[in-house]
Amino acid sequence: MPFDIARTRAAYPALTEGFVHLDGAGGTQTATGVIDAITAAMRTAVGNRSAANVPGRRSLELVAEARSAVADLLGADPSGVVLGPSATALTYTLARTLGATWRPGDEVVVSRLDHDSNVRPWVQAAEAAGATVRWAEVDRHTGELPAAQYADLVGERTRLVAVTAGSNAIGTMPDVPAIAKTAHAVGALVYVDGVHSVPHGPTDLTSLGADVLVTSAYKWSGPHLAAMVADPARWEALHPAKLVPSSDAVPDRFEYGTPSFPLLAGVTAAVDHLAGLDPDAVGDRRARLRAGLAAAQAHEEALLDRLLAGLAERPAITVYGAPVRRCPTVSFRVAGMSPAATHEALGAAGFCLSVGDYYAYEYFRLMGLRDSGGAVRASIYHYNTADEVDRLLGELDALIDGAGRMAG
Ligand SMILES: Cc1ncc(COP(=O)(O)O)c(C=O)c1O
């Protein structure tokens, strides 16, 4: 059955404002079920976690339900789901924890494709430990992160390989299972940034080869919260800095302070929303998630093909990278216009995109684009339509005409 786009869009109240949201990579709009769940949690009594009274038990349940929902989303064990405010904060927590076990001469491998949140925490932890940082390089023309290079990058002293499952700048989906295989052969831990990839298709922690994977709920219709998941046995072996009286249980020992209980209700509701994307799907939530995200992926891929074909027809537009496997995310520039000017003109016409380096700092430095304003990013989510893609292309034509007239 074709993806029911009208039904999908109806689940997002913000879409009635009429903007064209092509910035899923920066954060998606919030689904009704999420808003309702957060509101409902705020309308009932919620207390500090305690089995002794109803408000305390509610908080315990909200945490447990969010862990279980994220576990279903990623094919993980709920006891291995660490919840936190953002992917960046969670990655720093783990980097500091692991870094404290590294010694001079140890090595970590990061990539120039990654968002800086999966680069800098590791680089800084390595510096603090006297460990060496090795860099996986991006092919400047294709935008690929070749997996073969990891055979040379990892060795006996490699402690960690950090890699993205999907670039938030140009969409590239590296061959993470192959990279993980190489890393595991030397006993290195594989930390995967799933922030950009998870909303765009089914994810399975084990088949990805990730020892730890991080994802942010605001990229998949939920609130601004994140989760970092691993086998609970892995968490048991690690001891982050923590307050003396706070729980030392796994996974709680990695979570700082009192969580936002109502927002956790929103995380659960966002997962339920994804599980409902294919109304014909049957089975448990994990099965329905797989079906719903596969349906959304097919819809998004058709829109991506349409966008890429349209951009390729316009010689005034330069698109960066042409990876074979990619998330529906494209960075481009319009000839004769700065990315900021393009972004602003599109914004004035009601199109919400991103501009700059979107923290894909190393990639834009590598490409020599960072100091001149980066690029403009269009990123597709399951509520986007073919009409929106066509309207963006039409608006770009108007900008190209205008830039041509200015130059002439
Ligand atoms: C690929 C990728 N990784 C990590 C992050 C950081 O996520 P957070 O904002 O949850 O720290 C982002 C945010 O845009 C991202 O796109």
Short mmCIF file of C-alpha atoms and ligand atoms in Angstrom, two decimals:
data_model
loop_
_atom_site.label_atom_id
_atom_site.label_comp_id
_atom_site.label_asym_id
_atom_site.label_seq_id
_atom_site.Cartn_x
_atom_site.Cartn_y
_atom_site.Cartn_z
CA MET A 1 0.00 0.00 0.00
CA PRO A 2 1.39 3.48 -0.86
CA PHE A 3 2.51 5.63 2.05
CA ASP A 4 -0.52 7.58 3.30
CA ILE A 5 0.97 11.06 3.30
CA ALA A 6 -2.29 12.86 4.12
CA ARG A 7 -2.79 10.69 7.19
CA THR A 8 0.83 11.20 8.20
CA ARG A 9 0.74 14.99 7.84
CA ALA A 10 -2.47 15.18 9.83
CA ALA A 11 -0.49 13.88 12.82
CA TYR A 12 1.60 17.08 12.97
CA PRO A 13 -0.28 20.17 14.15
CA ALA A 14 2.63 22.48 13.30
CA LEU A 15 2.29 21.68 9.60
CA THR A 16 -0.96 23.65 9.46
CA GLU A 17 1.12 26.84 9.75
CA GLY A 18 2.03 26.29 6.11
CA PHE A 19 5.83 26.41 6.17
CA VAL A 20 7.76 23.91 4.08
CA HIS A 21 9.88 22.03 6.61
CA LEU A 22 12.91 20.58 4.88
CA ASP A 23 15.05 20.47 7.98
CA GLY A 24 14.38 17.11 9.60
CA ALA A 25 18.13 16.82 10.12
CA GLY A 26 17.97 19.86 12.39
CA GLY A 27 14.88 18.62 14.21
CA THR A 28 11.44 17.45 13.17
CA GLN A 29 8.06 18.86 14.09
CA THR A 30 6.27 17.22 17.00
CA ALA A 31 3.55 14.60 16.54
CA THR A 32 0.15 15.07 18.22
CA GLY A 33 0.55 11.87 20.22
CA VAL A 34 3.77 13.26 21.68
CA ILE A 35 2.21 16.58 22.62
CA ASP A 36 -0.74 14.80 24.21
CA ALA A 37 1.44 12.39 26.16
CA ILE A 38 3.60 15.18 27.56
CA THR A 39 0.55 17.24 28.47
CA ALA A 40 -1.16 14.26 30.08
CA ALA A 41 1.93 13.53 32.17
CA MET A 42 2.02 17.16 33.27
CA ARG A 43 -1.65 17.11 34.17
CA THR A 44 -1.26 14.20 36.59
CA ALA A 45 0.74 14.20 39.79
CA VAL A 46 4.33 13.19 39.16
CA GLY A 47 6.84 12.96 41.99
CA ASN A 48 10.37 11.89 42.65
CA ARG A 49 10.80 8.22 41.83
CA SER A 50 9.46 6.07 44.64
CA ALA A 51 7.45 2.88 44.94
CA ALA A 52 5.74 4.29 48.03
CA ASN A 53 3.13 6.51 46.40
CA VAL A 54 1.23 6.98 43.14
CA PRO A 55 3.11 10.05 41.82
CA GLY A 56 6.44 8.34 42.57
CA ARG A 57 5.32 5.14 40.85
CA ARG A 58 4.22 7.17 37.81
CA SER A 59 7.72 8.58 37.45
CA LEU A 60 9.20 5.10 37.71
CA GLU A 61 6.79 3.95 35.00
CA LEU A 62 7.55 6.89 32.70
CA VAL A 63 11.26 6.05 32.83
CA ALA A 64 10.68 2.32 32.33
CA GLU A 65 8.31 2.92 29.41
CA ALA A 66 10.76 5.25 27.66
CA ARG A 67 13.57 2.70 28.06
CA SER A 68 11.38 -0.02 26.66
CA ALA A 69 10.23 2.14 23.72
CA VAL A 70 13.78 3.13 22.73
CA ALA A 71 14.84 -0.51 23.08
CA ASP A 72 12.12 -1.51 20.61
CA LEU A 73 13.19 1.22 18.23
CA LEU A 74 16.80 0.04 18.14
CA GLY A 75 16.56 -3.69 18.86
CA ALA A 76 18.16 -3.26 22.27
CA ASP A 77 17.69 -4.38 25.87
CA PRO A 78 15.66 -1.82 27.91
CA SER A 79 18.18 -2.18 30.75
CA GLY A 80 20.87 -0.88 28.42
CA VAL A 81 19.04 2.34 27.50
CA VAL A 82 20.67 5.41 29.06
CA LEU A 83 18.42 8.47 28.79
CA GLY A 84 19.76 12.00 28.71
CA PRO A 85 19.28 15.57 27.54
CA SER A 86 21.10 15.32 24.19
CA ALA A 87 23.35 13.08 22.13
CA THR A 88 26.21 15.50 22.75
CA ALA A 89 25.83 15.33 26.53
CA LEU A 90 25.60 11.53 26.51
CA THR A 91 28.64 11.18 24.26
CA TYR A 92 30.66 13.44 26.55
CA THR A 93 29.62 11.32 29.54
CA LEU A 94 30.90 8.18 27.87
CA ALA A 95 34.02 9.86 26.47
CA ARG A 96 35.06 11.04 29.93
CA THR A 97 34.30 7.61 31.39
CA LEU A 98 36.20 5.65 28.77
CA GLY A 99 38.96 8.25 28.50
CA ALA A 100 39.76 7.73 32.18
CA THR A 101 40.74 4.13 31.29
CA TRP A 102 42.96 5.07 28.31
CA ARG A 103 46.74 5.26 28.55
CA PRO A 104 49.41 7.03 26.50
CA GLY A 105 49.90 5.06 23.30
CA ASP A 106 46.28 3.94 23.14
CA GLU A 107 44.46 4.99 19.97
CA VAL A 108 40.99 6.18 18.99
CA VAL A 109 39.61 6.48 15.47
CA VAL A 110 37.20 9.25 14.51
CA SER A 111 35.98 10.36 11.07
CA ARG A 112 35.82 13.55 9.07
CA LEU A 113 32.26 12.70 8.10
CA ASP A 114 30.86 12.92 11.60
CA HIS A 115 28.93 15.63 13.39
CA ASP A 116 31.35 17.21 15.84
CA SER A 117 29.49 15.63 18.76
CA ASN A 118 30.96 12.28 17.68
CA VAL A 119 34.41 13.76 17.17
CA ARG A 120 35.38 16.37 19.75
CA PRO A 121 34.41 14.47 22.93
CA TRP A 122 36.70 11.62 21.81
CA VAL A 123 39.50 13.90 20.65
CA GLN A 124 39.44 15.79 23.95
CA ALA A 125 39.28 12.59 26.01
CA ALA A 126 42.21 11.20 24.00
CA GLU A 127 44.21 14.39 24.56
CA ALA A 128 43.56 14.22 28.30
CA ALA A 129 44.75 10.59 28.38
CA GLY A 130 47.76 11.08 26.08
CA ALA A 131 46.13 8.74 23.55
CA THR A 132 46.56 9.14 19.78
CA VAL A 133 43.73 10.19 17.45
CA ARG A 134 43.53 8.63 14.00
CA TRP A 135 41.29 10.06 11.28
CA ALA A 136 39.13 8.19 8.79
CA GLU A 137 38.96 10.27 5.63
CA VAL A 138 36.04 11.15 3.37
CA ASP A 139 36.32 10.94 -0.41
CA ARG A 140 35.89 14.58 -1.41
CA HIS A 141 34.09 13.77 -4.66
CA THR A 142 31.75 10.97 -3.70
CA GLY A 143 31.27 11.87 -0.04
CA GLU A 144 31.85 8.22 0.88
CA LEU A 145 33.69 7.11 4.02
CA PRO A 146 35.43 4.02 2.62
CA ALA A 147 35.31 1.12 5.09
CA ALA A 148 38.51 -0.41 3.69
CA GLN A 149 40.67 2.34 5.20
CA TYR A 150 39.85 1.08 8.72
CA ALA A 151 42.12 -1.93 8.17
CA ASP A 152 45.04 0.54 8.25
CA LEU A 153 43.57 2.77 10.93
CA VAL A 154 42.94 0.22 13.64
CA GLY A 155 45.58 -1.79 15.43
CA GLU A 156 46.36 -3.52 18.68
CA ARG A 157 46.21 -0.26 20.65
CA THR A 158 42.86 0.90 19.24
CA ARG A 159 40.41 1.34 22.08
CA LEU A 160 37.52 3.00 20.28
CA VAL A 161 36.15 3.58 16.79
CA ALA A 162 33.54 6.36 16.59
CA VAL A 163 31.55 6.57 13.37
CA THR A 164 28.27 7.89 12.10
CA ALA A 165 25.53 5.69 10.65
CA GLY A 166 24.32 8.67 8.59
CA SER A 167 25.90 12.04 7.83
CA ASN A 168 23.76 15.00 8.82
CA ALA A 169 25.50 17.05 6.09
CA ILE A 170 25.43 14.95 2.93
CA GLY A 171 23.48 11.87 3.97
CA THR A 172 26.27 9.29 3.53
CA MET A 173 25.53 6.00 5.27
CA PRO A 174 28.93 4.34 5.76
CA ASP A 175 29.25 0.57 5.84
CA VAL A 176 29.11 0.46 9.64
CA PRO A 177 28.94 -3.36 9.90
CA ALA A 178 32.20 -3.66 7.90
CA ILE A 179 33.88 -0.95 9.99
CA ALA A 180 32.66 -2.61 13.19
CA LYS A 181 34.01 -5.98 12.05
CA THR A 182 37.47 -4.47 11.54
CA ALA A 183 37.29 -2.71 14.92
CA HIS A 184 36.07 -5.80 16.76
CA ALA A 185 38.91 -7.88 15.31
CA VAL A 186 41.29 -5.85 17.50
CA GLY A 187 38.89 -5.65 20.45
CA ALA A 188 38.01 -1.96 19.97
CA LEU A 189 34.66 -0.56 21.08
CA VAL A 190 32.41 0.76 18.30
CA TYR A 191 30.43 3.91 19.10
CA VAL A 192 27.83 4.73 16.44
CA ASP A 193 26.12 8.08 16.01
CA GLY A 194 22.60 7.17 14.94
CA VAL A 195 21.18 10.66 15.42
CA HIS A 196 20.68 11.26 11.72
CA SER A 197 20.10 7.68 10.52
CA VAL A 198 17.56 6.35 13.03
CA PRO A 199 14.56 8.43 11.78
CA HIS A 200 15.09 7.27 8.21
CA GLY A 201 14.74 3.50 8.38
CA PRO A 202 14.68 0.46 10.65
CA THR A 203 17.71 0.18 12.96
CA ASP A 204 19.10 -2.93 14.57
CA LEU A 205 21.91 -2.49 17.05
CA THR A 206 23.27 -6.00 16.56
CA SER A 207 23.31 -6.14 12.77
CA LEU A 208 24.86 -2.68 12.69
CA GLY A 209 27.71 -4.01 14.83
CA ALA A 210 27.37 -1.08 17.24
CA ASP A 211 28.54 -1.62 20.81
CA VAL A 212 26.96 1.70 21.71
CA LEU A 213 24.52 3.76 19.64
CA VAL A 214 23.20 7.22 20.33
CA THR A 215 19.95 8.73 19.03
CA SER A 216 17.99 11.95 19.68
CA ALA A 217 14.20 11.89 19.94
CA TYR A 218 13.75 15.37 18.49
CA LYS A 219 14.95 14.00 15.13
CA TRP A 220 12.06 11.52 15.12
CA SER A 221 9.00 13.57 16.08
CA GLY A 222 9.69 13.59 19.80
CA PRO A 223 10.95 15.99 22.45
CA HIS A 224 14.49 17.26 22.95
CA LEU A 225 15.86 14.21 24.73
CA ALA A 226 18.32 11.52 23.69
CA ALA A 227 19.29 7.93 24.44
CA MET A 228 22.55 5.99 24.38
CA VAL A 229 22.12 2.24 24.20
CA ALA A 230 24.34 -0.78 24.70
CA ASP A 231 24.26 -4.25 26.15
CA PRO A 232 23.74 -3.72 29.93
CA ALA A 233 26.81 -5.92 30.56
CA ARG A 234 28.91 -3.27 28.85
CA TRP A 235 27.54 -0.56 31.13
CA GLU A 236 28.23 -2.75 34.18
CA ALA A 237 31.94 -2.63 33.38
CA LEU A 238 32.06 1.17 33.23
CA HIS A 239 32.04 3.66 36.09
CA PRO A 240 31.28 7.27 35.20
CA ALA A 241 31.97 10.08 37.65
CA LYS A 242 28.78 10.39 39.70
CA LEU A 243 27.28 11.79 42.87
CA VAL A 244 27.90 9.61 45.92
CA PRO A 245 24.22 9.10 46.86
CA SER A 246 22.87 8.65 43.29
CA SER A 247 22.00 5.17 42.05
CA ASP A 248 24.90 2.99 40.99
CA ALA A 249 22.56 0.63 39.16
CA VAL A 250 22.79 0.20 35.38
CA PRO A 251 21.76 2.13 33.37
CA ASP A 252 20.89 4.83 35.95
CA ARG A 253 24.51 5.38 36.92
CA PHE A 254 25.08 7.17 33.60
CA GLU A 255 22.13 9.54 34.03
CA TYR A 256 22.74 12.82 35.80
CA GLY A 257 20.13 14.52 37.97
CA THR A 258 16.36 14.21 37.92
CA PRO A 259 15.01 13.49 34.44
CA SER A 260 12.19 15.41 32.78
CA PHE A 261 9.50 12.80 33.44
CA PRO A 262 6.81 14.37 31.22
CA LEU A 263 9.22 14.61 28.29
CA LEU A 264 10.00 10.92 28.74
CA ALA A 265 6.31 10.27 28.13
CA GLY A 266 6.88 12.13 24.86
CA VAL A 267 9.77 9.83 23.92
CA THR A 268 7.54 6.80 24.36
CA ALA A 269 4.76 8.44 22.36
CA ALA A 270 7.19 9.33 19.55
CA VAL A 271 8.22 5.69 19.25
CA ASP A 272 4.55 4.69 19.23
CA HIS A 273 3.98 7.27 16.50
CA LEU A 274 6.73 5.72 14.35
CA ALA A 275 5.25 2.28 15.04
CA GLY A 276 1.96 3.56 13.61
CA LEU A 277 3.34 4.92 10.34
CA ASP A 278 2.15 1.81 8.53
CA PRO A 279 -1.49 1.42 9.63
CA ASP A 280 -1.60 -2.13 8.25
CA ALA A 281 1.39 -3.32 10.23
CA VAL A 282 0.78 -6.09 12.73
CA GLY A 283 2.75 -7.71 15.52
CA ASP A 284 4.57 -6.32 18.49
CA ARG A 285 5.87 -2.75 18.59
CA ARG A 286 9.29 -3.73 17.23
CA ALA A 287 7.67 -5.40 14.22
CA ARG A 288 5.38 -2.41 13.63
CA LEU A 289 8.36 -0.05 13.93
CA ARG A 290 10.21 -2.01 11.28
CA ALA A 291 7.20 -1.85 8.95
CA GLY A 292 6.43 1.81 9.64
CA LEU A 293 10.00 3.00 9.20
CA ALA A 294 10.44 0.90 6.05
CA ALA A 295 7.30 2.51 4.58
CA ALA A 296 8.55 5.98 5.54
CA GLN A 297 11.96 5.17 4.08
CA ALA A 298 10.49 4.23 0.70
CA HIS A 299 8.49 7.48 0.66
CA GLU A 300 11.54 9.57 1.64
CA GLU A 301 13.76 7.85 -0.93
CA ALA A 302 11.32 8.69 -3.72
CA LEU A 303 11.38 12.34 -2.64
CA LEU A 304 15.17 12.30 -2.41
CA ASP A 305 15.44 10.95 -5.98
CA ARG A 306 13.09 13.69 -7.15
CA LEU A 307 15.09 16.38 -5.35
CA LEU A 308 18.48 15.10 -6.57
CA ALA A 309 17.22 14.83 -10.16
CA GLY A 310 15.84 18.37 -10.00
CA LEU A 311 19.03 19.80 -8.53
CA ALA A 312 21.14 17.98 -11.15
CA GLU A 313 19.08 19.59 -13.94
CA ARG A 314 20.13 23.04 -12.73
CA PRO A 315 23.74 23.83 -13.64
CA ALA A 316 23.76 26.81 -11.27
CA ILE A 317 23.45 24.41 -8.35
CA THR A 318 26.37 22.47 -6.89
CA VAL A 319 25.48 19.45 -4.77
CA TYR A 320 28.16 18.10 -2.42
CA GLY A 321 28.82 14.36 -2.44
CA ALA A 322 27.01 11.57 -4.22
CA PRO A 323 27.12 8.65 -1.80
CA VAL A 324 25.49 5.41 -2.90
CA ARG A 325 23.69 4.67 0.38
CA ARG A 326 22.34 7.83 1.90
CA CYS A 327 19.82 9.39 4.18
CA PRO A 328 17.51 11.89 2.42
CA THR A 329 19.79 14.85 3.12
CA VAL A 330 21.47 17.11 0.58
CA SER A 331 23.90 20.04 0.89
CA PHE A 332 24.15 22.48 -1.99
CA ARG A 333 25.08 25.98 -3.10
CA VAL A 334 23.56 28.27 -5.71
CA ALA A 335 26.08 29.98 -8.01
CA GLY A 336 26.45 33.68 -7.39
CA MET A 337 24.82 33.58 -3.96
CA SER A 338 26.27 33.00 -0.52
CA PRO A 339 24.68 30.08 1.34
CA ALA A 340 23.43 32.58 3.93
CA ALA A 341 21.71 34.67 1.23
CA THR A 342 20.12 31.56 -0.31
CA HIS A 343 18.96 30.40 3.09
CA GLU A 344 17.50 33.79 3.94
CA ALA A 345 15.69 34.12 0.62
CA LEU A 346 14.23 30.65 1.01
CA GLY A 347 13.22 31.48 4.56
CA ALA A 348 11.41 34.60 3.39
CA ALA A 349 9.48 32.42 0.95
CA GLY A 350 8.39 30.04 3.73
CA PHE A 351 11.00 27.29 3.26
CA CYS A 352 12.73 26.12 6.46
CA LEU A 353 16.17 24.68 5.65
CA SER A 354 19.57 24.86 7.38
CA VAL A 355 22.74 26.74 6.52
CA GLY A 356 26.40 26.66 7.52
CA ASP A 357 28.25 23.52 8.61
CA TYR A 358 25.49 22.17 10.90
CA TYR A 359 28.38 21.06 13.15
CA ALA A 360 29.69 18.71 10.44
CA TYR A 361 32.79 20.75 11.12
CA GLU A 362 35.51 18.44 9.79
CA TYR A 363 33.68 17.71 6.53
CA PHE A 364 33.20 21.37 5.67
CA ARG A 365 36.80 22.15 6.60
CA LEU A 366 37.97 19.29 4.38
CA MET A 367 35.90 20.63 1.51
CA GLY A 368 37.27 24.16 2.00
CA LEU A 369 33.70 25.45 2.37
CA ARG A 370 33.56 26.30 6.01
CA ASP A 371 35.07 29.76 5.96
CA SER A 372 32.87 30.85 3.06
CA GLY A 373 29.61 29.94 4.78
CA GLY A 374 29.27 26.18 4.34
CA ALA A 375 26.23 25.15 2.35
CA VAL A 376 22.45 25.06 2.39
CA ARG A 377 20.89 21.81 3.56
CA ALA A 378 17.59 20.29 2.49
CA SER A 379 16.66 17.26 4.53
CA ILE A 380 13.54 15.25 3.97
CA TYR A 381 11.34 13.65 6.60
CA HIS A 382 8.33 11.40 6.24
CA TYR A 383 5.85 14.30 6.37
CA ASN A 384 7.32 15.96 3.27
CA THR A 385 5.59 15.76 -0.10
CA ALA A 386 6.55 15.68 -3.78
CA ASP A 387 4.78 19.03 -4.12
CA GLU A 388 7.07 20.56 -1.48
CA VAL A 389 10.14 19.28 -3.33
CA ASP A 390 8.81 20.77 -6.59
CA ARG A 391 8.08 24.07 -4.87
CA LEU A 392 11.60 24.21 -3.50
CA LEU A 393 12.99 23.61 -7.00
CA GLY A 394 10.71 26.35 -8.36
CA GLU A 395 11.89 28.76 -5.67
CA LEU A 396 15.51 27.92 -6.46
CA ASP A 397 14.79 28.74 -10.13
CA ALA A 398 13.57 32.16 -9.07
CA LEU A 399 16.75 32.68 -7.01
CA ILE A 400 18.95 31.50 -9.88
CA ASP A 401 17.20 33.96 -12.23
CA GLY A 402 17.65 36.75 -9.71
CA ALA A 403 21.34 35.92 -9.16
CA GLY A 404 21.84 35.83 -12.96
CA ARG A 405 20.22 39.25 -13.38
CA MET A 406 22.41 40.72 -10.62
CA ALA A 407 25.53 39.28 -12.28
CA GLY A 408 24.38 40.50 -15.74
C1 LIG B 1 24.40 13.39 13.13
C2 LIG B 1 24.22 14.14 14.40
N1 LIG B 1 24.88 13.73 15.48
C3 LIG B 1 24.75 14.35 16.66
C4 LIG B 1 23.96 15.46 16.80
C5 LIG B 1 23.87 16.13 18.14
O1 LIG B 1 22.64 15.81 18.71
P1 LIG B 1 22.12 16.55 20.03
O2 LIG B 1 21.56 17.85 19.57
O3 LIG B 1 21.08 15.63 20.59
O4 LIG B 1 23.28 16.72 20.93
C6 LIG B 1 23.26 15.95 15.69
C7 LIG B 1 22.43 17.15 15.80
O5 LIG B 1 22.07 17.78 14.85
C8 LIG B 1 23.39 15.26 14.46
O6 LIG B 1 22.73 15.66 13.37
#
